Structure formats: structure tokens, C-alpha cells
Short mmCIF file of C-alpha atoms and ligand atoms in Angstrom, two decimals:
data_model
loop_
_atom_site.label_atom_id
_atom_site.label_comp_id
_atom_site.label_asym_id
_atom_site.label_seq_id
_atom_site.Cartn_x
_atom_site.Cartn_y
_atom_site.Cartn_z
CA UNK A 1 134.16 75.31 87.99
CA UNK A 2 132.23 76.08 90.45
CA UNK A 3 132.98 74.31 94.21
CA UNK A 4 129.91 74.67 96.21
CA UNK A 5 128.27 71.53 97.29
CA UNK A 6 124.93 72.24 96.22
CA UNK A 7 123.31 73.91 93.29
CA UNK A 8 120.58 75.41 95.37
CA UNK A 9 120.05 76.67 99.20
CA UNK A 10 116.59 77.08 100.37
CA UNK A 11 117.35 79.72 103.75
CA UNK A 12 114.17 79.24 106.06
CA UNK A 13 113.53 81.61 109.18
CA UNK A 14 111.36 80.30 111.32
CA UNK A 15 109.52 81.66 114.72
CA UNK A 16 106.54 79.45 115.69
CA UNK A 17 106.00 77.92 112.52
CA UNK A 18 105.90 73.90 113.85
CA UNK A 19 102.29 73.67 111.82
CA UNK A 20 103.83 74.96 108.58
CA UNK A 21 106.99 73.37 108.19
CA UNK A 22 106.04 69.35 107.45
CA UNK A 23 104.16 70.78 104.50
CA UNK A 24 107.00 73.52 103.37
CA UNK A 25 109.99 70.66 103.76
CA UNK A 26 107.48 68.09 101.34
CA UNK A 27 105.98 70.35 98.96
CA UNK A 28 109.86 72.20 98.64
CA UNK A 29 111.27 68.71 98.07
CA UNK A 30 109.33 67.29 95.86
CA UNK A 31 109.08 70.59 93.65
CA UNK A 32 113.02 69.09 92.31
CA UNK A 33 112.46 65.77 92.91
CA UNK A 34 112.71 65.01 88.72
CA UNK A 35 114.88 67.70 88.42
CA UNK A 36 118.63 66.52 88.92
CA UNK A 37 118.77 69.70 91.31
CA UNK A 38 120.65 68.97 94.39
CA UNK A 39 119.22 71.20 96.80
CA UNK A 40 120.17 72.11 100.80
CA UNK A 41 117.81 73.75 103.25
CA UNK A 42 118.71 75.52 105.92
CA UNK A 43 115.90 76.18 108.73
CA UNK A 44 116.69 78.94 111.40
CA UNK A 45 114.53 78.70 114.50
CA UNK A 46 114.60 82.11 115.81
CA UNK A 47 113.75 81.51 119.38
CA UNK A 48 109.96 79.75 118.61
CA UNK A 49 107.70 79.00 121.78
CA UNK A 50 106.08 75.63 119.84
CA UNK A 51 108.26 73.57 119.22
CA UNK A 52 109.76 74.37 116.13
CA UNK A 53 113.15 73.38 117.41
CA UNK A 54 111.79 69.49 118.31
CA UNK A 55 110.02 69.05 114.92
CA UNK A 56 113.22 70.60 112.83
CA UNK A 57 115.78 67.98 114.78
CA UNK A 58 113.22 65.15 113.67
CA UNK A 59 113.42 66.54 109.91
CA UNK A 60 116.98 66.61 110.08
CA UNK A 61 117.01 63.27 111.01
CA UNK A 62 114.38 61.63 108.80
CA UNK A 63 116.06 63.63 105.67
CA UNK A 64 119.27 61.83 106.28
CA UNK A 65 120.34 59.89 103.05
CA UNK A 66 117.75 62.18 101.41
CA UNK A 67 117.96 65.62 101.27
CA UNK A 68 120.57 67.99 102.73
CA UNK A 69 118.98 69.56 105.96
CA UNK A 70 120.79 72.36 108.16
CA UNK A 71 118.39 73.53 111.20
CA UNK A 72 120.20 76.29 113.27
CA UNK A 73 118.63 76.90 116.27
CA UNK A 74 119.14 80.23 118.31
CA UNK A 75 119.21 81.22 122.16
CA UNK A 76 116.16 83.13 121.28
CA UNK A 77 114.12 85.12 118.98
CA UNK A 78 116.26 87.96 117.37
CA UNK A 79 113.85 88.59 114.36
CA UNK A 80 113.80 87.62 110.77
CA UNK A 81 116.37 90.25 109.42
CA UNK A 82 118.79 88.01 112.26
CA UNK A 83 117.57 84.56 110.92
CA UNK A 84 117.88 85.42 107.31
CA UNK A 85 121.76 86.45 107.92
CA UNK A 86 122.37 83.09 109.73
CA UNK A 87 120.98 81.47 106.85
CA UNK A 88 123.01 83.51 104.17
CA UNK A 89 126.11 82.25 105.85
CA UNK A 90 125.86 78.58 106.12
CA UNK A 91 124.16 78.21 103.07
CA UNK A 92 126.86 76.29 100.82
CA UNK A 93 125.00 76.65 97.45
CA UNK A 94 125.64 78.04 94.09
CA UNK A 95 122.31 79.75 94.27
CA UNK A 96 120.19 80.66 97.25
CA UNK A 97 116.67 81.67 98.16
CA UNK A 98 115.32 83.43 100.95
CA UNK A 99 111.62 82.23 101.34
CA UNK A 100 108.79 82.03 104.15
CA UNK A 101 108.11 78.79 106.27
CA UNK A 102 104.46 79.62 105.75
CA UNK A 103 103.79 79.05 102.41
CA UNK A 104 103.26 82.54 101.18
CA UNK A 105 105.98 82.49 99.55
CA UNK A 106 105.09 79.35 97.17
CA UNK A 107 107.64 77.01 96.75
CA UNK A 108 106.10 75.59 93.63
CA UNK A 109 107.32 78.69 91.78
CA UNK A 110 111.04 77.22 92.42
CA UNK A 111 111.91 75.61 89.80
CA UNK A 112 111.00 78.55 87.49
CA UNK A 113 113.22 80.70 89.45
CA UNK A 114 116.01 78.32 88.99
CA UNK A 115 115.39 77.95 85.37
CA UNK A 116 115.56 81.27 84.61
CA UNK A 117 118.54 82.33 86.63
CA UNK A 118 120.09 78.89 84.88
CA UNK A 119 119.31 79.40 81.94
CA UNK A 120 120.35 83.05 81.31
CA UNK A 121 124.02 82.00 81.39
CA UNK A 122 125.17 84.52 83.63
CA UNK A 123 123.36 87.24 82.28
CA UNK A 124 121.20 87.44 85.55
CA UNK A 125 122.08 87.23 89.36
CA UNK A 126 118.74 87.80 90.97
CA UNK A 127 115.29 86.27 90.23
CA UNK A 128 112.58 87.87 92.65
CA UNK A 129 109.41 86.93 93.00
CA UNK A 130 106.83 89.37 93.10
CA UNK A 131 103.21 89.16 95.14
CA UNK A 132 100.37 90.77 92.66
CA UNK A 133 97.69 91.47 94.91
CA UNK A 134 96.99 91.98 98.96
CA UNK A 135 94.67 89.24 99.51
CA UNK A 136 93.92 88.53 103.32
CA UNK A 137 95.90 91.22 104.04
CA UNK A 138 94.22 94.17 106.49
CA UNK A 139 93.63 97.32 104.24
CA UNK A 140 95.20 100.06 106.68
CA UNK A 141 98.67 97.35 105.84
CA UNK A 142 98.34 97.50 102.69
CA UNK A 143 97.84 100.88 102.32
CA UNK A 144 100.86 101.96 105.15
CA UNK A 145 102.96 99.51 102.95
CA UNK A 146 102.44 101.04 99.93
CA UNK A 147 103.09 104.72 101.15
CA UNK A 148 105.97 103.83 102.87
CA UNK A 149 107.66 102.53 99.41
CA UNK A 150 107.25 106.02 97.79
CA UNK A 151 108.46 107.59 100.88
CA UNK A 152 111.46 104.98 100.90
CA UNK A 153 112.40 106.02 97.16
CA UNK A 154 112.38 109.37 97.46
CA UNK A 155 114.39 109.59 100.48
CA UNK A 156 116.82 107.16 99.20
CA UNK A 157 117.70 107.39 95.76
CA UNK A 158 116.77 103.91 95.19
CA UNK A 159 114.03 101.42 94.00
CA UNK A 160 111.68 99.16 95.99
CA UNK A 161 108.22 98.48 95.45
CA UNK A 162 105.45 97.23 97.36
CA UNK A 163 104.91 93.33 96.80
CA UNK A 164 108.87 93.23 96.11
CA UNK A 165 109.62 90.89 99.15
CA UNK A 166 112.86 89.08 100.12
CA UNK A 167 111.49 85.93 97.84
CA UNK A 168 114.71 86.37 95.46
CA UNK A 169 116.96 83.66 94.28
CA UNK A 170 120.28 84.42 93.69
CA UNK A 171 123.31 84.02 92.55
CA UNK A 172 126.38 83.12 95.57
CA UNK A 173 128.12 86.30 94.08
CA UNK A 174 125.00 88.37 95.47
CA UNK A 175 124.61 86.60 98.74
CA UNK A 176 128.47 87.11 98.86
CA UNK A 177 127.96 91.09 98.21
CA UNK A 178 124.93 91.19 101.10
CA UNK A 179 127.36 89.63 103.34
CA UNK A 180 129.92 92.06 103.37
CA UNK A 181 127.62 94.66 104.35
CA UNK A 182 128.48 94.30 107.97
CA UNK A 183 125.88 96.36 109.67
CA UNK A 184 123.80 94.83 112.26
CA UNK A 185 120.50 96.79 112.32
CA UNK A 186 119.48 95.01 108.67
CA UNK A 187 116.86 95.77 106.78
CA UNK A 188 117.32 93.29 103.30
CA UNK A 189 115.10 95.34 101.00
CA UNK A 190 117.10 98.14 101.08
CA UNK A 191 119.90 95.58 101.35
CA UNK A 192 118.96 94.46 97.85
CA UNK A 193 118.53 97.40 96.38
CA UNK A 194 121.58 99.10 97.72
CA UNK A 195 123.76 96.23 96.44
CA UNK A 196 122.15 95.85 92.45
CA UNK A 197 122.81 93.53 90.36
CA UNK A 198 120.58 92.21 87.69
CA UNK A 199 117.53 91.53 88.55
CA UNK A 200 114.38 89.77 86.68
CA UNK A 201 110.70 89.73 88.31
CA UNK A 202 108.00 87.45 88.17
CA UNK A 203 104.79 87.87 89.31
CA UNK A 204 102.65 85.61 91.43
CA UNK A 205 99.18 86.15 93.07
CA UNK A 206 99.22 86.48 97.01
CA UNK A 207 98.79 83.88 99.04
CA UNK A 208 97.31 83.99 102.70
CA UNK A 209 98.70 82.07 105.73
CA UNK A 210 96.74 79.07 105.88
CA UNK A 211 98.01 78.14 109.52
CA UNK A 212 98.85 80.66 112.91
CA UNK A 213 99.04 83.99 112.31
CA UNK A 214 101.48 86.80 110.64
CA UNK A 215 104.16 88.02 113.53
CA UNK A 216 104.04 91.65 112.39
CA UNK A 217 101.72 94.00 114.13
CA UNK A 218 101.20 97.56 113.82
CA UNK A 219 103.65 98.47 115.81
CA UNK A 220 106.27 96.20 114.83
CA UNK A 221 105.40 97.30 110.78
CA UNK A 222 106.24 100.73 111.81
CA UNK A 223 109.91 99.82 113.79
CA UNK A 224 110.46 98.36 110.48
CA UNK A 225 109.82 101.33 108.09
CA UNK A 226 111.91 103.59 110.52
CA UNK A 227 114.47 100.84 110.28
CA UNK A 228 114.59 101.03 106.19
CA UNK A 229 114.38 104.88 106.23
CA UNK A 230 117.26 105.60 109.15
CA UNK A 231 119.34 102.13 107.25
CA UNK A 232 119.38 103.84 104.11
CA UNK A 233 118.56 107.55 104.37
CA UNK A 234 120.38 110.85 105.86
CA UNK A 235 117.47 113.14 105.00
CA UNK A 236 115.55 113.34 108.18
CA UNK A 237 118.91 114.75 109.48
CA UNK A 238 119.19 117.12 107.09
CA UNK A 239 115.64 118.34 107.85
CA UNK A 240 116.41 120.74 110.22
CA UNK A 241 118.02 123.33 107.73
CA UNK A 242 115.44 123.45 105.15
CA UNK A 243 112.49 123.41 108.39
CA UNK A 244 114.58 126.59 110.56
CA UNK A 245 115.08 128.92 107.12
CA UNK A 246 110.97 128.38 106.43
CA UNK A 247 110.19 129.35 110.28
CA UNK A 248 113.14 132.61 110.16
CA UNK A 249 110.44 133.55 106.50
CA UNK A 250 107.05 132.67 108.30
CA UNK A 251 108.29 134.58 112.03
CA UNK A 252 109.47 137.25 109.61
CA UNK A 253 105.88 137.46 107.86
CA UNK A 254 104.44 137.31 111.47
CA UNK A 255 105.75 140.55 112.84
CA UNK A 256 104.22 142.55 109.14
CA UNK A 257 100.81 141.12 109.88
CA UNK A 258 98.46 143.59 111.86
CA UNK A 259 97.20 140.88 114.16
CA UNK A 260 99.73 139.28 115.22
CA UNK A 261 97.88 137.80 118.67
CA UNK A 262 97.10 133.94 117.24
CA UNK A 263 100.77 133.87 115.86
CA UNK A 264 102.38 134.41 119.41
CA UNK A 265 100.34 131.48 121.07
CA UNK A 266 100.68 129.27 117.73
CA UNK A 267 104.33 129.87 116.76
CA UNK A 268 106.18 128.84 120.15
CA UNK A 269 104.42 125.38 120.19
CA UNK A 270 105.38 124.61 116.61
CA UNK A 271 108.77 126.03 117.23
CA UNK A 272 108.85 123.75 119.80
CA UNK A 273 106.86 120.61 117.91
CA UNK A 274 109.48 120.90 115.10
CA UNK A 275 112.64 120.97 117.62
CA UNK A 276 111.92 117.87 119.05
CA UNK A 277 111.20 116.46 116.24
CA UNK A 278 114.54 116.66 114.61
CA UNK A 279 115.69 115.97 118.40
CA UNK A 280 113.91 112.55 117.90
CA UNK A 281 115.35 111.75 114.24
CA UNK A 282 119.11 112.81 115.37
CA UNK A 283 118.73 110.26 118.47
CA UNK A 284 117.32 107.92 116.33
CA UNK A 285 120.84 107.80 114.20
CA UNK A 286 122.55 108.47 117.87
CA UNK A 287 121.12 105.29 118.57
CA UNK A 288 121.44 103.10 115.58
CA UNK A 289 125.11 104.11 115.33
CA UNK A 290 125.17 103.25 119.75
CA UNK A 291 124.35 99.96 118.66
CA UNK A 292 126.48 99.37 115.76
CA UNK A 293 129.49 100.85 117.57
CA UNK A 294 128.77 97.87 120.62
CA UNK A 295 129.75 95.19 117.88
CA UNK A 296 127.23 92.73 119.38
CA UNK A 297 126.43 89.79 117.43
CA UNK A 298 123.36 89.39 115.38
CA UNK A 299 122.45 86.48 116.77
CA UNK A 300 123.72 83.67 119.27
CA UNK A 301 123.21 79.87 118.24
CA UNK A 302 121.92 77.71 120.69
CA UNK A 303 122.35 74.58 118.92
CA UNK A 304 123.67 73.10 115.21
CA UNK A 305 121.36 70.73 113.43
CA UNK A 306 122.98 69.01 110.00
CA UNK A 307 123.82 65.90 108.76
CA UNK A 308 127.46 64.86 106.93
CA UNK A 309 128.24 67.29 103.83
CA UNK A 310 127.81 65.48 100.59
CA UNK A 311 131.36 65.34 99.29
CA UNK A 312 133.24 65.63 102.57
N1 UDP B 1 109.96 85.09 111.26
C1 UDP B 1 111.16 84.92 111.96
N2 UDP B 1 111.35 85.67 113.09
C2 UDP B 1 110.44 86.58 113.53
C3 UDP B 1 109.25 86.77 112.78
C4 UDP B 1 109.05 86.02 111.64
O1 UDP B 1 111.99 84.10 111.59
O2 UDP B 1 110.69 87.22 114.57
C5 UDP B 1 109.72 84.26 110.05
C6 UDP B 1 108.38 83.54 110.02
O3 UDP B 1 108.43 82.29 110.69
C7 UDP B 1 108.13 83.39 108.52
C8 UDP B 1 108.75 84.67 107.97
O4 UDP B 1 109.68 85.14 108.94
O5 UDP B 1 108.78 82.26 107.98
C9 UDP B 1 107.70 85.75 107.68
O6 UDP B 1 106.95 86.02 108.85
P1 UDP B 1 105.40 86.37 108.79
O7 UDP B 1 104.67 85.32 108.01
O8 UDP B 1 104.94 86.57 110.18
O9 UDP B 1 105.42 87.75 108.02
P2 UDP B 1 104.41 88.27 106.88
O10 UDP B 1 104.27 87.16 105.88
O11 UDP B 1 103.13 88.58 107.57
O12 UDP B 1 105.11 89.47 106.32
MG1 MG B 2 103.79 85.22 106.20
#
């Protein structure tokens, strides 16, 4: 028998998503209202600017007697991979969900998760939830994203695809698996993948943000693919062995050629080009293993929003 206090956790980061999460909390609700499902959400304001933290206090209030609400509120924004993790670990649940405070991630499609986890009598742990399309998406994202997965796969052995999100349900033995893995610079894709477990997809068509705007820029899309790759991956480390034999064979070929005058202006700078760029991918693990070696939290909670347990 199973002694969680809920059948299902709903884990909700949330940075500057005040417009959003009125609708989320009612449409979310009301998706199990018939359903004998006693669900739990847990918000995580990750440091918003619009008062996110105000309106989350208020729904944890007015859901008192009605639903189980948890908003955790931190000292500041440490990013989504941060706010997830909080979420993981105060979720009390038999199953749990990771799912958008926008609405891209449609809660409607809920129930069907829960069904089928439910109703495969243990012979799934993970339902994910799969985008089909890009719509209202910019085309150079869509088009980075893709690439990166293939890179991603290659490098690591293992299997992600683009439009495979962190919209999964799961079982508490997977959340329990994802929460040993103790690292601190997270990146749950690979998290999911590197952990297993049995996994069944459904498909649903994209939705865009209907209110503010997506936090990820350029920039911040690319800190994230090194992130996955230097998580998950050795091989850029291991680059500089296959990169120096090739030069040794092409400086080799230079010297037999009988004009060799382009070759000594062109060969130092890529000697050089290449060097630092294995320099850059060693710091890069130099670094990643600087900050896992600090043992710094995650993230640093500000404030604790929930109301009474429902069996304590
Ligand atoms: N989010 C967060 N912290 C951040 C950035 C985003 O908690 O630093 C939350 C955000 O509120 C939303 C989810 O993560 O619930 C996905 O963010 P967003 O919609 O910006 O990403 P996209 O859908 O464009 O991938
Ligand atoms: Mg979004």
C-alpha cells in the first residue's frame, strides 16, 4: 500500500508568470474535478519581478478546504532546472508531473496521462507528452533545437528527441531515481534519459504562449545545449587525440607538397584555432566540476507557502 498523501503532484516553476497562473490553477483543477483524483500542486516562484509571489500566497489561501496548494518561493531566480528540483522534492504524490505555468504544456491532456500510467498496472513509469509541431516558434529555434538533439545522441549514447520536453508524468519510483542524481548543474532531459525506465509517448499539437513572453533567448538556448552536452558527454575532451594525429598526417603531407608557401601562413593559425579550442572544452569541465566541488545549494527558499497535509 502505497503511503503518499496524494495520487498526483502537479510541480509548477514559475518566473513572471502572475498572468498565466489563475487560468493554469482553474483549468488544472477542474481537469479532475469528476475524477476521484486527489491531486497537490506545488508552484515554485523562481525569483519573478511581477508578482507571482503575491498572487500564489492568495491561491494558497483561497484553495484551502479545496485543493492541496504548496507555493515555494525562492530568494531569487535560479532557473527552471533549480525550480523543477524544488518541486521534485516536496511533491508528496504517488505520481508527479512536471508541466509549464503557461499553458503550453496543456493541462487538459492530464487525465489521459494519468489513465494510462494507471491503468497499465505497473507496466509503465513514465508517460511523456510529446509537442508535434513548432507553431509560434522562431525558425532559426526550431531548427538549432533540432540539430542539437542529433548532436546530443551521438555524443551521448542516449535518446532524446526534439518536441520530447520535461511534460512527463511519472511514477514516485522515477522522481525518486532523478533525485538521487545529486549533481547541481541539471539538465532533466538528459536526466530522463540517463535514468530509463519505461516510457510511453503521446503526441499533442504545439501550443503558443498566449500571455508574456518565452524566457529563453538565443543566448540562454545555447548555455543550455552546452549544459546537456558537458552534463552528459566526455567526447569534446577526448577531441584532442583524434584532432593532433589528423594535423601530425596533414603537416606531414605539407612538407611533400612543392608549394608549400599558403600552408606555412594557414597551418599555425589553425594549429592555434584548434588548441584553444580544446583549451575552451577542458575549462568548460574545469568549471562545471569547480562548481560541483563548492557543494552550493541549488536553490535558497525565501518563503514556504502550504496549507495543513490532508491526513496529518
Ligand atoms: N521558468 C522558470 N525559471 C526561469 C525560466 C522559466 O521557472 O528562469 C518557468 C516558466 O515560468 C515556465 C517554464 O519555466 O513555467 C517554461 O518557461 P518558458 O515558457 O519561458 O520556456 P519555453 O516554453 O519557451 O521553452
Ligand atoms: Mg513556454
Amino acid at each position: 500500500m502505497s503511503d503518499a498523501l496524494y495520487d498526483l503532484t502537479l510541480v509548477v516553476p514559475c518566473y513572471n508568470e502572475a498572468d498565466n497562473i489563475p487560468l493554469f490553477y482553474k483549468t488544472a483543477t477542474e481537469c479532475f474535478e469528476q475524477a476521484g483524483v486527489g491531486i497537490e500542486i506545488v508552484f515554485v516562484n523562481d525569483g519573478s519581478q511581477d508578482g507571482t509571489a503575491q498572487l500564489l500566497r492568495r491561491v494558497v489561501e483561497s484553495a484551502r478546504g479545496k485543493h492541496a496548494v504548496q507555493a515555494i518561493d525562492f530568494s531569487r531566480n535560479f532557473g527552471k532546472e533549480a525550480a523543477m528540483l524544488a518541486g521534485l522534492r516536496e511533491a508528496t504524490g504517488d505520481y508527479l508531473v512536471l508541466m509549464d505555468a503557461d499553458l503550453q504544456h496543456p493541462p487538459t491532456l492530464l487525465p489521459r496521462m494519468y489513465r494510462i500510467l494507471r491503468d497499465s498496472g505497473g507496466a509503465l513509469d513514465l508517460c511523456g507528452a510529446r509537442r508535434r509541431g513548432r507553431a509560434g516558434e522562431g525558425k532559426i529555434r526550431a531548427c538549432l533545437s533540432r540539430g542539437f538533439y542529433k548532436v546530443w545522441n551521438s555524443l551521448t549514447g542516449m535518446e532524446t528527441a526534439s518536441g520530447e520536453g520535461d511534460f512527463r508524468m511519472m511514477r514516485r519510483c522515477v522522481a525518486d531515481a532523478i533525485l538521487q542524481l545529486g549533481e547541481s548543474n541539471r539538465y532533466t532531459k538528459g536526466i530522463f534519459a540517463y535514468v530509463g525506465f519505461r516510457t510511453s509517448w503521446i503526441e499533442y499539437e504545439n501550443v503558443a504562449r498566449s500571455i508574456g513572453e518565452s524566457k529563453w533567448n538565443l543566448r540562454g538556448l545555447l548555455r543550455n545545449a552546452a549544459q546537456g552536452i558537458f552534463a552528459f558527454s566526455d567526447a569534446p575532451l577526448k577531441i584532442a587525440g583524434p584532432l593532433g594525429t589528423g594535423l601530425v598526417f596533414l603537416s606531414v603531407l605539407t612538407l611533400l607538397l612543392p608549394q608549400t608557401q599558403h600552408a606555412i601562413i594557414c597551418l599555425p593559425l589553425l594549429l592555434s584555432g584548434l588548441q584553444l579550442l580544446v583549451l575552451q572544452a577542458i575549462g568548460s569541465y574545469l568549471a562545471r566540476a569547480y562548481w560541483e566541488i563548492k557543494q552550493r545549494p541549488v536553490y535558497i527558499v525565501r518563503e514556504r507557502g502550504a496549507q495543513e497535509r490532508r491526513n496529518s
